[in-house]
PDB file of C-alpha atoms in Angstrom:
ATOM      1  CA  MET A   1      61.174 107.129 190.901  1.00 42.00           C
ATOM      2  CA  ASP A   2      64.236 107.202 188.591  1.00 44.00           C
ATOM      3  CA  ALA A   3      65.074 103.802 187.134  1.00 43.00           C
ATOM      4  CA  GLN A   4      68.648 104.817 186.274  1.00 46.00           C
ATOM      5  CA  GLY A   5      70.464 103.362 189.286  1.00 46.00           C
ATOM      6  CA  PRO A   6      74.226 103.527 189.906  1.00 46.00           C
ATOM      7  CA  GLY A   7      76.442 101.012 188.147  1.00 45.00           C
ATOM      8  CA  ARG A   8      74.258 101.057 185.044  1.00 47.00           C
ATOM      9  CA  ARG A   9      76.310 100.062 181.957  1.00 48.00           C
ATOM     10  CA  ARG A  10      76.531 102.438 179.043  1.00 46.00           C
ATOM     11  CA  VAL A  11      76.217 101.312 175.439  1.00 42.00           C
ATOM     12  CA  PRO A  12      79.703 101.186 173.868  1.00 50.00           C
ATOM     13  CA  ASN A  13      79.850 102.578 170.371  1.00 55.00           C
ATOM     14  CA  ARG A  14      82.380 100.516 168.386  1.00 59.00           C
ATOM     15  CA  LEU A  15      81.253 101.408 164.885  1.00 63.00           C
ATOM     16  CA  SER A  16      84.000 104.028 164.537  1.00 72.00           C
ATOM     17  CA  ALA A  17      86.717 101.490 165.400  1.00 71.00           C
ATOM     18  CA  GLU A  18      85.219  98.929 162.993  1.00 69.00           C
ATOM     19  CA  ASP A  19      85.088 101.519 160.191  1.00 71.00           C
ATOM     20  CA  ASP A  20      88.722 102.475 160.822  1.00 76.00           C
ATOM     21  CA  ALA A  21      89.772  98.821 160.646  1.00 76.00           C
ATOM     22  CA  LEU A  22      87.827  98.268 157.410  1.00 77.00           C
ATOM     23  CA  ASN A  23      89.283 101.401 155.839  1.00 78.00           C
ATOM     24  CA  GLN A  24      92.790 100.253 156.795  1.00 81.00           C
ATOM     25  CA  ILE A  25      92.166  96.857 155.167  1.00 81.00           C
ATOM     26  CA  ALA A  26      90.899  98.550 151.998  1.00 78.00           C
ATOM     27  CA  ARG A  27      93.931 100.871 151.848  1.00 82.00           C
ATOM     28  CA  GLU A  28      96.350  97.966 152.258  1.00 84.00           C
ATOM     29  CA  ALA A  29      94.589  95.990 149.508  1.00 79.00           C
ATOM     30  CA  GLU A  30      94.728  98.982 147.136  1.00 83.00           C
ATOM     31  CA  ALA A  31      98.439  99.463 147.894  1.00 83.00           C
ATOM     32  CA  ARG A  32      99.151  95.790 147.116  1.00 84.00           C
ATOM     33  CA  LEU A  33      97.235  96.023 143.826  1.00 83.00           C
ATOM     34  CA  ALA A  34      99.106  99.205 142.846  1.00 84.00           C
ATOM     35  CA  ALA A  35     102.454  97.532 143.575  1.00 85.00           C
ATOM     36  CA  LYS A  36     101.487  94.496 141.483  1.00 84.00           C
ATOM     37  CA  ARG A  37     100.384  96.709 138.589  1.00 84.00           C
ATOM     38  CA  ALA A  38     103.666  98.633 138.708  1.00 86.00           C
ATOM     39  CA  ALA A  39     105.676  95.386 138.745  1.00 86.00           C
ATOM     40  CA  ARG A  40     103.705  94.007 135.770  1.00 83.00           C
ATOM     41  CA  ALA A  41     104.208  97.235 133.817  1.00 84.00           C
ATOM     42  CA  GLU A  42     107.950  97.178 134.500  1.00 86.00           C
ATOM     43  CA  ALA A  43     108.252  93.511 133.468  1.00 84.00           C
ATOM     44  CA  ARG A  44     106.256  94.166 130.294  1.00 83.00           C
ATOM     45  CA  GLU A  45     108.505  97.094 129.371  1.00 86.00           C
ATOM     46  CA  ILE A  46     111.627  94.976 129.912  1.00 88.00           C
ATOM     47  CA  ARG A  47     110.222  92.175 127.695  1.00 82.00           C
ATOM     48  CA  MET A  48     109.338  94.591 124.903  1.00 85.00           C
ATOM     49  CA  LYS A  49     112.823  96.160 124.989  1.00 86.00           C
ATOM     50  CA  GLU A  50     114.406  92.704 124.813  1.00 84.00           C
ATOM     51  CA  LEU A  51     112.210  91.730 121.837  1.00 85.00           C
ATOM     52  CA  GLU A  52     113.065  94.966 120.038  1.00 85.00           C
ATOM     53  CA  ARG A  53     116.775  94.363 120.652  1.00 85.00           C
ATOM     54  CA  GLN A  54     116.572  90.806 119.300  1.00 83.00           C
ATOM     55  CA  GLN A  55     114.624  91.919 116.241  1.00 82.00           C
ATOM     56  CA  LYS A  56     117.156  94.659 115.557  1.00 82.00           C
ATOM     57  CA  GLU A  57     119.984  92.121 115.774  1.00 81.00           C
ATOM     58  CA  VAL A  58     118.156  89.827 113.330  1.00 77.00           C
ATOM     59  CA  GLU A  59     117.645  92.691 110.872  1.00 75.00           C
ATOM     60  CA  GLU A  60     121.312  93.720 111.037  1.00 74.00           C
ATOM     61  CA  ARG A  61     122.683  90.168 110.813  1.00 70.00           C
ATOM     62  CA  PRO A  62     122.396  89.598 106.977  1.00 61.00           C
ATOM     63  CA  ASP A  63     124.536  92.650 106.103  1.00 60.00           C
ATOM     64  CA  LYS A  64     127.043  91.782 108.806  1.00 62.00           C
ATOM     65  CA  ASP A  65     127.294  88.136 107.701  1.00 61.00           C
ATOM     66  CA  PHE A  66     127.681  89.164 104.060  1.00 56.00           C
ATOM     67  CA  ALA A  67     130.518  91.553 104.870  1.00 57.00           C
ATOM     68  CA  GLU A  68     132.303  88.964 107.008  1.00 60.00           C
ATOM     69  CA  LYS A  69     131.948  86.209 104.367  1.00 58.00           C
ATOM     70  CA  GLY A  70     133.211  88.523 101.628  1.00 53.00           C
ATOM     71  CA  ALA A  71     136.247  89.463 103.684  1.00 51.00           C
ATOM     72  CA  ARG A  72     137.088  85.812 104.387  1.00 55.00           C
ATOM     73  CA  ASN A  73     136.657  84.606 100.780  1.00 52.00           C
ATOM     74  CA  LEU A  74     138.471  87.480  99.085  1.00 45.00           C
ATOM     75  CA  PRO A  75     141.209  88.804 101.385  1.00 48.00           C
ATOM     76  CA  GLY A  76     143.136  91.860 100.246  1.00 48.00           C
ATOM     77  CA  LEU A  77     141.046  92.567  97.121  1.00 47.00           C
ATOM     78  CA  SER A  78     139.384  95.919  96.665  1.00 51.00           C
ATOM     79  CA  ALA A  79     136.071  96.445  94.930  1.00 53.00           C
ATOM     80  CA  ALA A  80     137.838  97.951  91.889  1.00 52.00           C
ATOM     81  CA  THR A  81     140.163  94.938  91.605  1.00 52.00           C
ATOM     82  CA  LEU A  82     137.245  92.536  91.786  1.00 48.00           C
ATOM     83  CA  ALA A  83     135.430  94.462  89.079  1.00 52.00           C
ATOM     84  CA  SER A  84     138.491  94.300  86.772  1.00 52.00           C
ATOM     85  CA  LEU A  85     139.067  90.590  87.209  1.00 47.00           C
ATOM     86  CA  GLY A  86     137.552  88.066  84.872  1.00 48.00           C
ATOM     87  CA  GLY A  87     136.207  84.643  85.633  1.00 46.00           C
ATOM     88  CA  THR A  88     134.642  85.726  88.888  1.00 46.00           C
ATOM     89  CA  SER A  89     131.078  84.825  87.994  1.00 47.00           C
ATOM     90  CA  SER A  90     131.208  81.501  89.808  1.00 46.00           C
ATOM     91  CA  ARG A  91     132.587  83.177  92.930  1.00 47.00           C
ATOM     92  CA  ARG A  92     129.859  85.814  92.809  1.00 47.00           C
ATOM     93  CA  GLY A  93     127.269  83.105  92.266  1.00 48.00           C
ATOM     94  CA  SER A  94     128.502  81.252  95.348  1.00 48.00           C
ATOM     95  CA  GLY A  95     128.380  84.509  97.344  1.00 49.00           C
ATOM     96  CA  ASP A  96     124.841  85.212  96.135  1.00 53.00           C
ATOM     97  CA  THR A  97     123.765  81.720  97.167  1.00 57.00           C
ATOM     98  CA  SER A  98     125.294  82.183 100.608  1.00 55.00           C
ATOM     99  CA  VAL A  99     123.583  85.559 101.021  1.00 55.00           C
ATOM    100  CA  SER A 100     120.294  84.069  99.858  1.00 64.00           C
ATOM    101  CA  LEU A 101     120.547  81.261 102.403  1.00 63.00           C
ATOM    102  CA  ASP A 102     121.456  83.700 105.147  1.00 66.00           C
ATOM    103  CA  THR A 103     118.552  85.937 104.160  1.00 73.00           C
ATOM    104  CA  GLU A 104     116.113  83.026 104.241  1.00 74.00           C
ATOM    105  CA  ALA A 105     117.433  81.989 107.651  1.00 71.00           C
ATOM    106  CA  SER A 106     117.070  85.548 108.878  1.00 72.00           C
ATOM    107  CA  ILE A 107     113.528  85.742 107.529  1.00 78.00           C
ATOM    108  CA  ARG A 108     112.661  82.500 109.300  1.00 76.00           C
ATOM    109  CA  GLU A 109     114.180  83.814 112.507  1.00 77.00           C
ATOM    110  CA  MET A 110     112.223  87.046 112.157  1.00 80.00           C
ATOM    111  CA  LYS A 111     109.040  85.071 111.521  1.00 81.00           C
ATOM    112  CA  ASP A 112     109.738  82.878 114.550  1.00 80.00           C
ATOM    113  CA  LEU A 113     110.421  85.982 116.599  1.00 80.00           C
ATOM    114  CA  SER A 114     107.185  87.562 115.394  1.00 81.00           C
ATOM    115  CA  ASP A 115     105.270  84.383 116.242  1.00 82.00           C
ATOM    116  CA  LEU A 116     106.917  84.302 119.645  1.00 83.00           C
ATOM    117  CA  ARG A 117     105.985  87.923 120.255  1.00 83.00           C
ATOM    118  CA  ASP A 118     102.383  87.168 119.256  1.00 84.00           C
ATOM    119  CA  GLN A 119     102.352  84.238 121.650  1.00 85.00           C
ATOM    120  CA  VAL A 120     103.783  86.407 124.429  1.00 84.00           C
ATOM    121  CA  GLN A 121     101.165  89.070 123.770  1.00 85.00           C
ATOM    122  CA  ASP A 122      98.423  86.434 123.739  1.00 85.00           C
ATOM    123  CA  VAL A 123      99.612  84.962 127.023  1.00 85.00           C
ATOM    124  CA  GLU A 124      99.979  88.432 128.471  1.00 84.00           C
ATOM    125  CA  GLY A 125      96.456  89.303 127.342  1.00 85.00           C
ATOM    126  CA  ARG A 126      95.057  86.194 129.011  1.00 87.00           C
ATOM    127  CA  CYS A 127      97.040  86.970 132.153  1.00 86.00           C
ATOM    128  CA  MET A 128      95.755  90.532 132.193  1.00 88.00           C
ATOM    129  CA  GLN A 129      92.204  89.270 131.732  1.00 88.00           C
ATOM    130  CA  GLY A 130      92.698  86.815 134.575  1.00 87.00           C
ATOM    131  CA  LEU A 131      94.154  89.554 136.755  1.00 88.00           C
ATOM    132  CA  ARG A 132      91.211  91.820 135.985  1.00 89.00           C
ATOM    133  CA  GLU A 133      88.804  89.046 136.913  1.00 90.00           C
ATOM    134  CA  MET A 134      90.763  88.372 140.095  1.00 90.00           C
ATOM    135  CA  LYS A 135      90.718  92.087 140.904  1.00 89.00           C
ATOM    136  CA  ASP A 136      86.953  92.222 140.371  1.00 91.00           C
ATOM    137  CA  SER A 137      86.522  89.159 142.582  1.00 91.00           C
ATOM    138  CA  LEU A 138      88.766  90.718 145.227  1.00 91.00           C
ATOM    139  CA  VAL A 139      86.794  93.969 145.166  1.00 91.00           C
ATOM    140  CA  GLU A 140      83.546  92.017 145.439  1.00 92.00           C
ATOM    141  CA  ALA A 141      84.905  89.925 148.322  1.00 92.00           C
ATOM    142  CA  GLU A 142      86.179  93.020 150.120  1.00 91.00           C
ATOM    143  CA  ASP A 143      82.793  94.690 149.671  1.00 91.00           C
ATOM    144  CA  LYS A 144      81.022  91.645 151.092  1.00 92.00           C
ATOM    145  CA  TYR A 145      83.509  91.512 153.955  1.00 92.00           C
ATOM    146  CA  ARG A 146      82.992  95.192 154.694  1.00 91.00           C
ATOM    147  CA  LYS A 147      79.211  94.772 154.698  1.00 92.00           C
ATOM    148  CA  ALA A 148      79.483  91.703 156.916  1.00 91.00           C
ATOM    149  CA  MET A 149      81.706  93.561 159.369  1.00 92.00           C
ATOM    150  CA  VAL A 150      79.308  96.509 159.470  1.00 90.00           C
ATOM    151  CA  SER A 151      76.363  94.146 159.916  1.00 90.00           C
ATOM    152  CA  ASN A 152      78.150  92.305 162.721  1.00 90.00           C
ATOM    153  CA  ALA A 153      78.985  95.600 164.388  1.00 90.00           C
ATOM    154  CA  GLN A 154      75.356  96.691 164.145  1.00 91.00           C
ATOM    155  CA  LEU A 155      74.154  93.377 165.554  1.00 91.00           C
ATOM    156  CA  ASP A 156      76.646  93.618 168.385  1.00 90.00           C
ATOM    157  CA  ASN A 157      75.520  97.164 169.097  1.00 90.00           C
ATOM    158  CA  GLU A 158      71.870  96.090 169.101  1.00 92.00           C
ATOM    159  CA  LYS A 159      72.710  93.190 171.398  1.00 92.00           C
ATOM    160  CA  THR A 160      74.416  95.576 173.805  1.00 92.00           C
ATOM    161  CA  ASN A 161      71.384  97.871 173.686  1.00 92.00           C
ATOM    162  CA  PHE A 162      69.046  94.986 174.464  1.00 93.00           C
ATOM    163  CA  MET A 163      71.243  93.862 177.340  1.00 94.00           C
ATOM    164  CA  TYR A 164      71.232  97.396 178.682  1.00 93.00           C
ATOM    165  CA  GLN A 165      67.437  97.520 178.454  1.00 94.00           C
ATOM    166  CA  VAL A 166      67.151  94.149 180.198  1.00 94.00           C
ATOM    167  CA  ASP A 167      69.386  95.377 183.005  1.00 93.00           C
ATOM    168  CA  ALA A 168      67.307  98.533 183.289  1.00 93.00           C
ATOM    169  CA  LEU A 169      64.093  96.507 183.484  1.00 95.00           C
ATOM    170  CA  LYS A 170      65.635  94.234 186.108  1.00 94.00           C
ATOM    171  CA  ASP A 171      66.601  97.263 188.189  1.00 93.00           C
ATOM    172  CA  LEU A 172      63.125  98.716 187.795  1.00 94.00           C
ATOM    173  CA  LEU A 173      61.537  95.399 188.777  1.00 94.00           C
ATOM    174  CA  LEU A 174      63.765  95.199 191.832  1.00 94.00           C
ATOM    175  CA  GLU A 175      62.771  98.707 192.862  1.00 94.00           C
ATOM    176  CA  LEU A 176      59.088  97.879 192.376  1.00 94.00           C
ATOM    177  CA  GLU A 177      59.475  94.722 194.444  1.00 94.00           C
ATOM    178  CA  GLU A 178      61.123  96.759 197.200  1.00 93.00           C
ATOM    179  CA  GLN A 179      58.303  99.304 197.072  1.00 94.00           C
ATOM    180  CA  LEU A 180      55.712  96.523 197.194  1.00 93.00           C
ATOM    181  CA  ALA A 181      57.428  94.903 200.173  1.00 92.00           C
ATOM    182  CA  GLU A 182      57.564  98.260 201.933  1.00 92.00           C
ATOM    183  CA  ALA A 183      53.870  98.865 201.246  1.00 91.00           C
ATOM    184  CA  GLN A 184      52.976  95.403 202.546  1.00 91.00           C
ATOM    185  CA  ARG A 185      55.055  95.982 205.663  1.00 90.00           C
ATOM    186  CA  GLN A 186      53.332  99.314 206.314  1.00 90.00           C
ATOM    187  CA  HIS A 187      49.945  97.704 205.727  1.00 87.00           C
ATOM    188  CA  GLU A 188      50.725  94.942 208.204  1.00 86.00           C
ATOM    189  CA  ASP A 189      51.881  97.492 210.792  1.00 82.00           C
ATOM    190  CA  LYS A 190      48.694  99.475 210.389  1.00 83.00           C
ATOM    191  CA  SER A 191      46.625  96.291 210.583  1.00 81.00           C
ATOM    192  CA  ARG A 192      48.278  95.292 213.856  1.00 80.00           C
ATOM    193  CA  VAL A 193      47.561  98.754 215.315  1.00 75.00           C
ATOM    194  CA  ARG A 194      43.928  98.720 214.217  1.00 73.00           C
ATOM    195  CA  ALA A 195      43.172  95.171 215.410  1.00 65.00           C
ATOM    196  CA  PRO A 196      43.248  95.909 219.221  1.00 65.00           C
ATOM    197  CA  ARG A 197      41.135  99.007 218.733  1.00 64.00           C
ATOM    198  CA  ALA A 198      38.489  97.091 216.867  1.00 59.00           C
ATOM    199  CA  HIS A 199      38.529  94.406 219.554  1.00 60.00           C
ATOM    200  CA  ARG A 200      38.010  96.952 222.324  1.00 63.00           C
ATOM    201  CA  ARG A 201      35.116  98.534 220.466  1.00 63.00           C
ATOM    202  CA  ALA A 202      33.485  95.177 219.990  1.00 59.00           C
ATOM    203  CA  GLY A 203      33.806  94.423 223.730  1.00 56.00           C
TER     204      GLY A 203
END
């Protein structure tokens, strides 16, 4: 007799839906990481352009300051006139001192700027290292999550299979009990028919 009675539940297969959900999570995580990398690259490019601009200004400042100071100290005098004048050694000495001080200040500023750039690069390197470690940790966590989800889906599928088998065994047991009851009923009917005959033969 067939044990597959009506109303028997089928085993739902949800692995495809779980895989789709996990793939969607992975795609969203990769998109977020790509956006963060693009933002970091853009910020780094902006910082480098700003540092280059500042360094260029520092390099151009000594010549600009010297020209402005010369124009203020000696208005209306051409280079030829200055060369023909006597007694200008003290004025030139003062100008040389001013240029020397400006040059030293510019050198200090350039050194400070270089130190600042080194510090920025060091901080950026540490940040990049931290981001790489965070990315590795995120990938590892996502892999563990994916495996856990797959394992849970497999366990749920196995549980459903077991429940289906239990239901099938219950149905089979019920059918066997019905067959046994029917056999007992038929045996009792036959026994009641045979009992009077045996009694008459004995009499």
